[in-house]
CSV table of C-alpha atoms in Angstrom, one decimal:
chain,number,residue,atom,x,y,z
L,29,UNK,CA,22.1,-45.8,-71.8
L,30,UNK,CA,22.8,-48.7,-68.8
L,31,UNK,CA,24.4,-52.0,-67.9
L,32,UNK,CA,24.3,-54.7,-65.7
L,33,UNK,CA,27.2,-56.1,-63.9
L,34,UNK,CA,27.2,-59.6,-61.7
L,35,UNK,CA,28.2,-58.9,-58.1
L,36,UNK,CA,28.0,-62.3,-56.4
L,37,UNK,CA,25.9,-65.4,-56.3
L,38,UNK,CA,22.4,-63.6,-56.5
L,39,UNK,CA,23.5,-59.9,-56.8
L,40,UNK,CA,23.7,-57.6,-59.8
L,41,UNK,CA,24.9,-54.0,-60.1
L,42,UNK,CA,22.5,-51.7,-62.4
L,43,UNK,CA,24.4,-48.8,-63.8
L,44,UNK,CA,23.0,-45.9,-65.6
L,45,UNK,CA,25.3,-43.7,-67.5
L,46,UNK,CA,24.6,-39.8,-67.5
L,47,UNK,CA,27.4,-38.8,-69.5
L,48,UNK,CA,30.5,-36.5,-68.2
L,49,UNK,CA,30.6,-33.7,-65.7
L,50,UNK,CA,32.4,-30.4,-66.5
L,51,UNK,CA,35.7,-31.6,-65.6
L,52,UNK,CA,35.2,-34.6,-67.8
L,53,UNK,CA,34.6,-37.1,-65.2
L,54,UNK,CA,32.2,-39.8,-66.1
L,55,UNK,CA,28.8,-39.8,-64.2
L,56,UNK,CA,27.0,-42.9,-63.2
L,57,UNK,CA,24.3,-43.9,-60.9
L,58,UNK,CA,24.4,-47.4,-59.4
L,59,UNK,CA,22.2,-49.7,-57.8
L,60,UNK,CA,22.8,-53.2,-56.5
L,61,UNK,CA,19.7,-55.6,-56.5
L,62,UNK,CA,19.4,-59.2,-55.0
L,63,UNK,CA,17.4,-61.9,-56.7
L,64,UNK,CA,16.2,-64.7,-54.0
L,65,UNK,CA,13.8,-66.5,-56.1
L,66,UNK,CA,15.2,-69.9,-56.8
L,67,UNK,CA,13.3,-70.7,-60.1
L,68,UNK,CA,14.1,-67.3,-61.6
L,69,UNK,CA,17.8,-68.0,-60.8
L,70,UNK,CA,17.5,-71.4,-62.5
L,71,UNK,CA,16.0,-69.8,-65.7
L,72,UNK,CA,18.7,-67.7,-67.5
L,73,UNK,CA,16.2,-66.2,-70.0
L,74,UNK,CA,13.7,-65.0,-67.5
L,75,UNK,CA,16.4,-63.9,-65.4
L,76,UNK,CA,17.8,-61.7,-68.1
L,77,UNK,CA,14.7,-60.4,-68.9
L,78,UNK,CA,14.0,-59.4,-65.2
L,79,UNK,CA,17.2,-57.7,-64.8
L,80,UNK,CA,16.5,-55.7,-68.1
L,81,UNK,CA,13.2,-54.8,-66.6
L,82,UNK,CA,14.8,-53.5,-63.3
L,83,UNK,CA,17.3,-51.7,-65.4
L,84,UNK,CA,14.9,-49.7,-67.2
L,85,UNK,CA,12.9,-48.8,-64.3
L,86,UNK,CA,16.0,-47.8,-62.7
L,87,UNK,CA,16.9,-45.6,-65.9
L,88,UNK,CA,13.3,-43.9,-65.7
L,89,UNK,CA,13.8,-43.3,-62.0
L,90,UNK,CA,17.2,-41.7,-62.5
L,91,UNK,CA,16.2,-39.6,-65.4
L,92,UNK,CA,12.8,-38.6,-63.6
L,93,UNK,CA,15.1,-37.3,-60.5
L,94,UNK,CA,13.2,-39.7,-58.2
L,95,UNK,CA,15.9,-42.1,-57.3
L,96,UNK,CA,17.5,-41.7,-54.1
L,97,UNK,CA,20.0,-44.2,-52.8
L,98,UNK,CA,18.5,-46.2,-50.0
L,99,UNK,CA,21.6,-45.8,-47.7
L,100,UNK,CA,20.9,-42.1,-48.2
L,101,UNK,CA,17.2,-41.9,-47.8
L,102,UNK,CA,16.1,-40.5,-44.9
L,103,UNK,CA,12.8,-41.5,-43.2
L,104,UNK,CA,11.5,-38.0,-43.9
L,105,UNK,CA,12.0,-38.3,-47.4
L,106,UNK,CA,10.4,-41.8,-47.7
L,107,UNK,CA,7.2,-40.4,-45.7
L,108,UNK,CA,7.1,-37.7,-48.4
L,109,UNK,CA,6.8,-40.5,-51.0
L,110,UNK,CA,4.5,-42.6,-48.9
L,111,UNK,CA,2.2,-39.6,-48.5
L,112,UNK,CA,1.9,-38.6,-52.3
L,113,UNK,CA,1.8,-42.3,-53.7
L,114,UNK,CA,-0.5,-43.9,-50.9
L,115,UNK,CA,-2.0,-41.4,-48.4
L,116,UNK,CA,-3.2,-38.9,-50.8
L,117,UNK,CA,-4.4,-41.5,-53.5
L,118,UNK,CA,-6.0,-44.4,-51.6
L,119,UNK,CA,-7.2,-43.2,-48.0
L,120,UNK,CA,-10.6,-41.6,-47.4
L,121,UNK,CA,-10.5,-37.9,-46.5
L,122,UNK,CA,-11.1,-38.4,-42.6
L,123,UNK,CA,-8.4,-41.3,-42.6
L,124,UNK,CA,-5.9,-39.1,-44.6
L,125,UNK,CA,-6.3,-36.5,-42.3
L,126,UNK,CA,-5.9,-38.5,-39.1
L,127,UNK,CA,-2.7,-40.1,-40.6
L,128,UNK,CA,-1.3,-36.7,-41.8
L,129,UNK,CA,-1.9,-35.3,-38.1
L,130,UNK,CA,-0.3,-38.0,-36.1
L,131,UNK,CA,2.5,-38.1,-38.9
L,132,UNK,CA,3.6,-34.3,-38.6
L,133,UNK,CA,2.7,-33.9,-35.0
L,134,UNK,CA,4.6,-36.7,-33.4
L,135,UNK,CA,6.3,-39.4,-35.7
L,136,UNK,CA,8.3,-37.2,-38.1
L,137,UNK,CA,9.6,-34.8,-35.5
L,138,UNK,CA,10.9,-38.1,-33.7
L,139,UNK,CA,12.2,-40.1,-36.5
L,140,UNK,CA,12.7,-37.7,-39.5
L,141,UNK,CA,16.4,-37.2,-39.2
L,142,UNK,CA,17.1,-40.8,-39.2
L,143,UNK,CA,18.0,-42.7,-42.4
L,144,UNK,CA,15.0,-45.2,-43.1
L,145,UNK,CA,17.3,-48.4,-43.1
L,146,UNK,CA,18.9,-47.5,-39.7
L,147,UNK,CA,15.4,-47.6,-38.0
L,148,UNK,CA,15.1,-50.8,-36.2
L,149,UNK,CA,12.5,-52.5,-34.0
L,150,UNK,CA,14.3,-51.3,-30.8
L,151,UNK,CA,13.9,-47.7,-32.0
L,152,UNK,CA,10.3,-48.1,-32.5
L,153,UNK,CA,9.8,-49.7,-29.5
L,154,UNK,CA,11.5,-46.6,-27.7
L,155,UNK,CA,9.2,-44.5,-29.6
L,156,UNK,CA,6.3,-46.2,-28.3
L,157,UNK,CA,7.3,-46.1,-24.8
L,158,UNK,CA,8.0,-42.5,-25.2
L,159,UNK,CA,4.4,-41.8,-26.0
L,160,UNK,CA,3.4,-43.5,-22.8
L,161,UNK,CA,5.1,-40.8,-20.7
L,162,UNK,CA,3.6,-37.3,-20.1
L,163,UNK,CA,6.6,-35.8,-21.9
L,164,UNK,CA,5.1,-36.9,-25.3
L,165,UNK,CA,2.2,-34.5,-25.1
L,166,UNK,CA,2.6,-31.1,-26.9
L,167,UNK,CA,-0.6,-29.6,-25.7
L,168,UNK,CA,0.6,-28.2,-22.5
L,169,UNK,CA,-1.1,-30.8,-20.5
L,170,UNK,CA,2.0,-32.5,-18.7
L,171,UNK,CA,0.2,-34.1,-15.7
L,172,UNK,CA,-1.0,-37.1,-17.7
L,173,UNK,CA,0.2,-39.4,-20.5
L,174,UNK,CA,-1.4,-39.7,-23.9
L,175,UNK,CA,-4.6,-41.7,-24.2
L,176,UNK,CA,-4.2,-45.3,-25.6
L,177,UNK,CA,-6.2,-44.3,-28.6
L,178,UNK,CA,-3.2,-42.2,-29.8
L,179,UNK,CA,-1.0,-44.8,-29.1
L,180,UNK,CA,-2.7,-47.1,-31.5
L,181,UNK,CA,-3.1,-44.6,-33.9
L,182,UNK,CA,0.8,-43.8,-34.0
L,183,UNK,CA,1.2,-47.6,-34.1
L,184,UNK,CA,-1.1,-47.9,-37.1
L,185,UNK,CA,0.6,-45.0,-39.1
L,186,UNK,CA,3.9,-46.4,-38.5
L,187,UNK,CA,2.8,-50.1,-39.5
L,188,UNK,CA,1.5,-48.4,-42.9
L,189,UNK,CA,4.7,-46.7,-43.4
L,190,UNK,CA,7.2,-49.6,-43.0
L,191,UNK,CA,4.7,-52.0,-44.7
L,192,UNK,CA,4.9,-49.7,-47.9
L,193,UNK,CA,8.5,-49.7,-47.5
L,194,UNK,CA,8.9,-53.3,-47.7
L,195,UNK,CA,6.1,-53.6,-50.4
L,196,UNK,CA,7.9,-50.9,-52.5
L,197,UNK,CA,11.2,-53.0,-52.0
L,198,UNK,CA,12.9,-49.9,-50.1
L,199,UNK,CA,13.4,-52.2,-47.1
L,200,UNK,CA,13.9,-55.9,-46.9
L,201,UNK,CA,12.7,-56.3,-43.5
L,202,UNK,CA,9.9,-54.4,-41.6
L,203,UNK,CA,10.9,-53.5,-38.2
L,204,UNK,CA,7.3,-53.2,-37.1
L,205,UNK,CA,7.4,-57.1,-37.1
L,206,UNK,CA,8.4,-57.0,-33.4
L,207,UNK,CA,6.4,-54.2,-32.1
L,208,UNK,CA,3.2,-55.1,-30.3
L,209,UNK,CA,0.0,-53.4,-30.9
L,210,UNK,CA,-0.7,-51.1,-27.9
L,211,UNK,CA,-4.0,-52.3,-25.8
L,212,UNK,CA,-6.7,-49.8,-25.9
L,213,UNK,CA,-7.4,-50.0,-21.9
L,214,UNK,CA,-8.8,-46.2,-21.7
L,215,UNK,CA,-11.2,-46.3,-24.4
L,216,UNK,CA,-14.7,-44.6,-23.5
L,217,UNK,CA,-17.2,-47.1,-23.9
L,218,UNK,CA,-20.4,-46.6,-25.9
L,219,UNK,CA,-23.2,-44.8,-23.5
L,220,UNK,CA,-27.0,-45.1,-24.4
L,221,UNK,CA,-30.1,-43.9,-23.4
L,222,UNK,CA,-32.6,-46.2,-21.8
L,223,UNK,CA,-36.5,-46.4,-21.9
L,224,UNK,CA,-36.8,-43.6,-19.3
L,225,UNK,CA,-34.1,-41.3,-20.9
L,226,UNK,CA,-35.5,-41.7,-24.4
L,227,UNK,CA,-38.8,-40.5,-23.1
L,228,UNK,CA,-37.1,-37.4,-21.5
L,229,UNK,CA,-35.4,-36.9,-24.8
L,230,UNK,CA,-38.5,-36.7,-26.8
L,231,UNK,CA,-40.3,-34.7,-24.5
L,232,UNK,CA,-37.5,-32.3,-24.2
L,233,UNK,CA,-37.9,-32.0,-28.4
L,234,UNK,CA,-41.5,-30.9,-28.1
L,235,UNK,CA,-40.7,-27.1,-27.9
L,236,UNK,CA,-37.4,-27.0,-30.0
L,237,UNK,CA,-37.2,-25.9,-33.7
L,238,UNK,CA,-38.4,-28.4,-36.1
L,239,UNK,CA,-35.0,-28.7,-37.8
L,240,UNK,CA,-33.6,-29.7,-34.4
L,241,UNK,CA,-36.4,-32.0,-33.9
L,242,UNK,CA,-35.7,-33.9,-37.0
L,243,UNK,CA,-32.1,-33.9,-36.8
L,244,UNK,CA,-32.3,-35.7,-33.2
L,245,UNK,CA,-35.3,-37.9,-34.3
L,246,UNK,CA,-33.6,-39.2,-37.4
L,247,UNK,CA,-30.6,-39.9,-35.2
L,248,UNK,CA,-32.3,-41.8,-32.9
L,249,UNK,CA,-35.1,-43.7,-35.0
L,250,UNK,CA,-32.7,-44.4,-38.1
L,251,UNK,CA,-29.2,-44.6,-36.6
L,252,UNK,CA,-27.7,-42.5,-39.4
L,253,UNK,CA,-24.0,-41.8,-38.7
L,254,UNK,CA,-23.3,-38.0,-38.5
L,255,UNK,CA,-21.6,-37.9,-41.9
L,256,UNK,CA,-24.6,-39.7,-43.1
L,257,UNK,CA,-27.0,-36.8,-41.5
L,258,UNK,CA,-24.8,-34.0,-42.7
L,259,UNK,CA,-25.0,-35.6,-46.4
L,260,UNK,CA,-28.8,-36.2,-46.6
L,261,UNK,CA,-30.8,-34.4,-49.2
L,262,UNK,CA,-34.5,-34.1,-49.8
L,263,UNK,CA,-34.2,-36.3,-53.0
L,264,UNK,CA,-33.1,-39.2,-50.8
L,265,UNK,CA,-36.4,-39.2,-48.9
L,266,UNK,CA,-39.8,-40.6,-50.1
L,267,UNK,CA,-42.2,-39.3,-47.7
L,268,UNK,CA,-45.2,-41.2,-49.6
L,269,UNK,CA,-43.6,-44.4,-49.4
L,270,UNK,CA,-41.9,-43.5,-45.9
L,271,UNK,CA,-38.3,-44.4,-47.0
L,272,UNK,CA,-35.0,-42.8,-46.5
L,273,UNK,CA,-32.2,-43.8,-48.7
L,274,UNK,CA,-28.6,-43.2,-47.5
L,275,UNK,CA,-26.5,-42.2,-50.7
L,276,UNK,CA,-24.0,-39.7,-49.7
L,277,UNK,CA,-22.1,-38.7,-46.6
L,278,UNK,CA,-20.2,-35.6,-45.7
L,279,UNK,CA,-17.3,-36.6,-43.3
L,280,UNK,CA,-15.9,-32.9,-43.2
L,281,UNK,CA,-15.9,-29.5,-44.8
L,282,UNK,CA,-12.6,-28.4,-46.6
L,283,UNK,CA,-12.1,-24.6,-47.0
L,284,UNK,CA,-15.7,-23.9,-46.6
L,285,UNK,CA,-16.7,-26.7,-49.1
L,286,UNK,CA,-18.3,-29.9,-48.5
L,287,UNK,CA,-16.4,-33.0,-49.1
L,288,UNK,CA,-19.3,-35.2,-50.5
L,289,UNK,CA,-18.6,-38.8,-50.8
L,290,UNK,CA,-20.3,-42.0,-51.5
L,291,UNK,CA,-21.5,-44.5,-48.5
L,292,UNK,CA,-19.0,-46.0,-46.6
L,293,UNK,CA,-19.3,-49.3,-48.0
L,294,UNK,CA,-21.9,-51.2,-49.9
L,295,UNK,CA,-23.8,-52.2,-46.8
L,296,UNK,CA,-23.7,-48.3,-45.9
L,297,UNK,CA,-26.0,-47.7,-49.0
L,298,UNK,CA,-29.3,-48.8,-47.7
L,299,UNK,CA,-33.0,-47.9,-47.5
L,300,UNK,CA,-34.5,-47.3,-44.0
L,301,UNK,CA,-38.2,-47.2,-43.5
L,302,UNK,CA,-39.6,-44.2,-41.4
L,303,UNK,CA,-42.1,-44.5,-38.7
L,304,UNK,CA,-45.5,-42.4,-39.2
L,305,UNK,CA,-44.5,-39.9,-36.6
L,306,UNK,CA,-41.0,-39.1,-38.2
L,307,UNK,CA,-42.8,-39.0,-41.7
L,308,UNK,CA,-45.0,-36.2,-40.2
L,309,UNK,CA,-42.2,-34.1,-38.8
L,310,UNK,CA,-40.4,-34.6,-42.1
L,311,UNK,CA,-43.3,-33.0,-43.9
L,312,UNK,CA,-43.6,-30.2,-41.7
L,313,UNK,CA,-40.0,-29.4,-41.9
L,314,UNK,CA,-40.0,-29.7,-45.7
L,315,UNK,CA,-42.8,-27.1,-46.1
L,316,UNK,CA,-40.7,-24.7,-43.6
L,317,UNK,CA,-37.6,-25.5,-45.8
L,318,UNK,CA,-39.1,-24.7,-48.9
L,319,UNK,CA,-40.3,-21.3,-47.8
L,320,UNK,CA,-37.1,-20.3,-46.7
L,321,UNK,CA,-35.7,-21.7,-50.0
L,322,UNK,CA,-38.1,-19.4,-51.9
L,323,UNK,CA,-37.0,-16.2,-49.8
L,324,UNK,CA,-33.4,-16.8,-50.5
L,325,UNK,CA,-33.6,-16.5,-54.1
L,326,UNK,CA,-30.4,-15.5,-56.0
L,327,UNK,CA,-28.5,-15.9,-52.8
L,328,UNK,CA,-28.8,-19.5,-53.1
L,329,UNK,CA,-25.3,-21.3,-53.2
L,330,UNK,CA,-26.2,-24.8,-52.7
L,331,UNK,CA,-26.3,-25.5,-56.4
L,332,UNK,CA,-28.3,-28.8,-57.4
L,333,UNK,CA,-28.0,-30.0,-53.8
L,334,UNK,CA,-30.9,-29.5,-51.3
L,335,UNK,CA,-29.5,-30.6,-47.9
L,336,UNK,CA,-31.9,-31.0,-44.9
L,337,UNK,CA,-29.4,-29.5,-42.8
L,338,UNK,CA,-27.9,-26.4,-44.4
L,339,UNK,CA,-27.3,-22.7,-43.8
L,340,UNK,CA,-29.6,-20.2,-45.2
L,341,UNK,CA,-27.5,-20.0,-48.4
L,342,UNK,CA,-28.1,-23.8,-48.9
L,343,UNK,CA,-24.4,-25.1,-48.3
L,344,UNK,CA,-24.6,-28.0,-45.8
L,345,UNK,CA,-23.6,-27.6,-42.1
L,346,UNK,CA,-20.3,-29.0,-41.0
L,347,UNK,CA,-20.7,-32.4,-39.3
L,348,UNK,CA,-19.2,-30.7,-36.3
L,349,UNK,CA,-21.8,-28.2,-36.2
L,350,UNK,CA,-24.4,-30.9,-36.0
L,351,UNK,CA,-22.4,-32.3,-32.9
L,352,UNK,CA,-22.3,-28.7,-31.3
L,353,UNK,CA,-26.4,-28.5,-31.6
L,354,UNK,CA,-26.8,-31.7,-29.9
L,355,UNK,CA,-24.4,-30.7,-27.0
L,356,UNK,CA,-26.4,-27.6,-26.5
L,357,UNK,CA,-29.7,-29.4,-26.6
L,358,UNK,CA,-28.7,-32.0,-24.1
L,359,UNK,CA,-27.1,-29.3,-21.9
L,360,UNK,CA,-30.1,-27.1,-21.9
L,361,UNK,CA,-32.4,-29.8,-20.9
L,362,UNK,CA,-30.3,-31.4,-18.4
L,363,UNK,CA,-30.2,-35.0,-20.1
L,364,UNK,CA,-27.4,-37.4,-19.7
L,365,UNK,CA,-24.3,-36.2,-21.9
L,366,UNK,CA,-23.4,-38.8,-24.4
L,367,UNK,CA,-22.0,-38.2,-27.9
L,368,UNK,CA,-24.4,-37.6,-30.9
L,369,UNK,CA,-22.8,-40.9,-32.3
L,370,UNK,CA,-24.3,-42.7,-29.2
L,371,UNK,CA,-27.8,-41.9,-30.4
L,372,UNK,CA,-26.8,-44.2,-33.4
L,373,UNK,CA,-26.2,-46.6,-30.5
L,374,UNK,CA,-29.3,-45.7,-28.4
L,375,UNK,CA,-31.1,-46.5,-31.7
L,376,UNK,CA,-29.8,-50.3,-32.2
L,377,UNK,CA,-30.1,-51.0,-28.5
L,378,UNK,CA,-33.8,-50.1,-28.6
L,379,UNK,CA,-34.2,-52.4,-31.6
L,380,UNK,CA,-32.7,-55.1,-29.7
L,381,UNK,CA,-34.6,-54.3,-26.6
L,382,UNK,CA,-37.6,-54.7,-28.8
L,383,UNK,CA,-36.3,-58.0,-30.0
L,384,UNK,CA,-36.3,-57.1,-33.6
L,385,UNK,CA,-34.2,-59.6,-35.6
L,386,UNK,CA,-30.6,-59.0,-35.6
L,387,UNK,CA,-30.2,-59.1,-39.6
L,388,UNK,CA,-33.1,-56.8,-39.8
L,389,UNK,CA,-31.2,-54.3,-37.3
L,390,UNK,CA,-27.9,-54.8,-39.2
L,391,UNK,CA,-29.2,-54.0,-42.5
L,392,UNK,CA,-31.1,-51.0,-41.1
L,393,UNK,CA,-27.7,-49.5,-39.7
L,394,UNK,CA,-25.4,-50.6,-42.4
L,395,UNK,CA,-23.4,-53.2,-40.4
L,396,UNK,CA,-22.7,-56.8,-41.3
L,397,UNK,CA,-24.4,-59.0,-39.0
L,398,UNK,CA,-20.9,-60.0,-37.3
L,399,UNK,CA,-19.7,-56.6,-37.1
L,400,UNK,CA,-22.8,-55.5,-35.0
L,401,UNK,CA,-22.6,-58.8,-32.6
L,402,UNK,CA,-19.0,-57.4,-31.8
L,403,UNK,CA,-20.2,-54.0,-30.7
L,404,UNK,CA,-23.4,-54.8,-29.3
L,405,UNK,CA,-22.8,-58.2,-28.2
L,406,UNK,CA,-23.3,-57.5,-24.3
L,407,UNK,CA,-26.9,-56.5,-25.2
L,408,UNK,CA,-27.5,-59.6,-27.2
L,409,UNK,CA,-26.2,-61.7,-24.3
L,410,UNK,CA,-28.9,-60.2,-22.2
L,411,UNK,CA,-31.7,-60.7,-24.8
L,412,UNK,CA,-30.3,-64.5,-25.4
L,413,UNK,CA,-30.6,-65.1,-21.5
L,414,UNK,CA,-34.4,-63.9,-21.6
L,415,UNK,CA,-35.0,-66.2,-24.4
L,416,UNK,CA,-33.6,-69.3,-22.7
L,417,UNK,CA,-35.8,-68.5,-19.6
L,418,UNK,CA,-38.9,-69.0,-21.9
L,419,UNK,CA,-38.0,-72.9,-22.1
L,420,UNK,CA,-38.8,-72.8,-18.1
L,421,UNK,CA,-42.6,-73.5,-19.1
L,422,UNK,CA,-41.6,-76.7,-20.7
L,423,UNK,CA,-38.8,-77.9,-18.2
L,424,UNK,CA,-40.2,-77.2,-14.9
L,425,UNK,CA,-43.4,-79.3,-15.4
L,426,UNK,CA,-41.2,-82.0,-16.8
L,427,UNK,CA,-38.7,-81.8,-13.8
L,428,UNK,CA,-41.7,-82.1,-11.3
L,429,UNK,CA,-42.8,-85.4,-12.9
L,430,UNK,CA,-39.3,-86.9,-12.4
């Protein structure tokens, strides 16, 4: 049973009756709410319905044991709600893990003891300043501060927490409103292989096992992301038509089992044409793969999946393992040390160098054209300058006449 009491011009107290305690004392839960919508305040019936709805919601919270008085809710208590109702529900696996990592590693130890409504913009700015000092490191490396990418991720997580607090009407004002996003001034720029380095790469691949050749050739010639390579199955490849379809991705393994997801977005689900040389390598690899599959027999643990890059039991390799294989390879052959993901950048850069149309490149690698221009704009600028120079054949004769 509940009741509503008017408290001020536009505030009401919601009261939920919980009976009597062992001493016969009346037990109640109370919550004060404000109504700032002028249209609602001018419509008595609508206002009454709104307040009745809020009372029912409050009563359900009390009965379910989830209601906590806001002035008593700690930051840590709200974060638990944020994790269960948002992070675990709405975020992709990799993003969720990153959010939880930064929350538990630094944010909760710093703010966890504070009441949520006591955290002001000043406190958050103090925290961001603290992150810029070597004292914020907890990995033993006290000789240098955290990288700017870590600061930006902490900013992003805090913004998510306090935005949800406002959205869920736990807070009226967002203390992040006066906090500036840190500049990412030490982010490692993309590195790519040039024409000579690509030639050296493929020469080094000649004496490597087929599975490694295929892994690196696909990374360079298709621009697949690491998770897309890890999630690639034979059923996604039509060797007769020379087409590869990107349908699944494996961002990580959890407790030894692959986390198999659909493409990152609609553009990520795409068909990619394969070159004749890559098709030939894939045909050789498929033949070897099938022979190994027949030898495994009852030890197969891959189920209905047939991943290209898998352990002998059929389970896909952890994406981290693909990175490790790449690092071992480029170190072995003394190639320029770039990330596995930079082979994707190399793929795009090569296509730009060969003057393939930007829309065709974007479709091939699963980018929007505008996003690709943001990432590879400096390369497109050089191509555009070269395109401009072609007009010299027209302009120079004209200027001579003038």
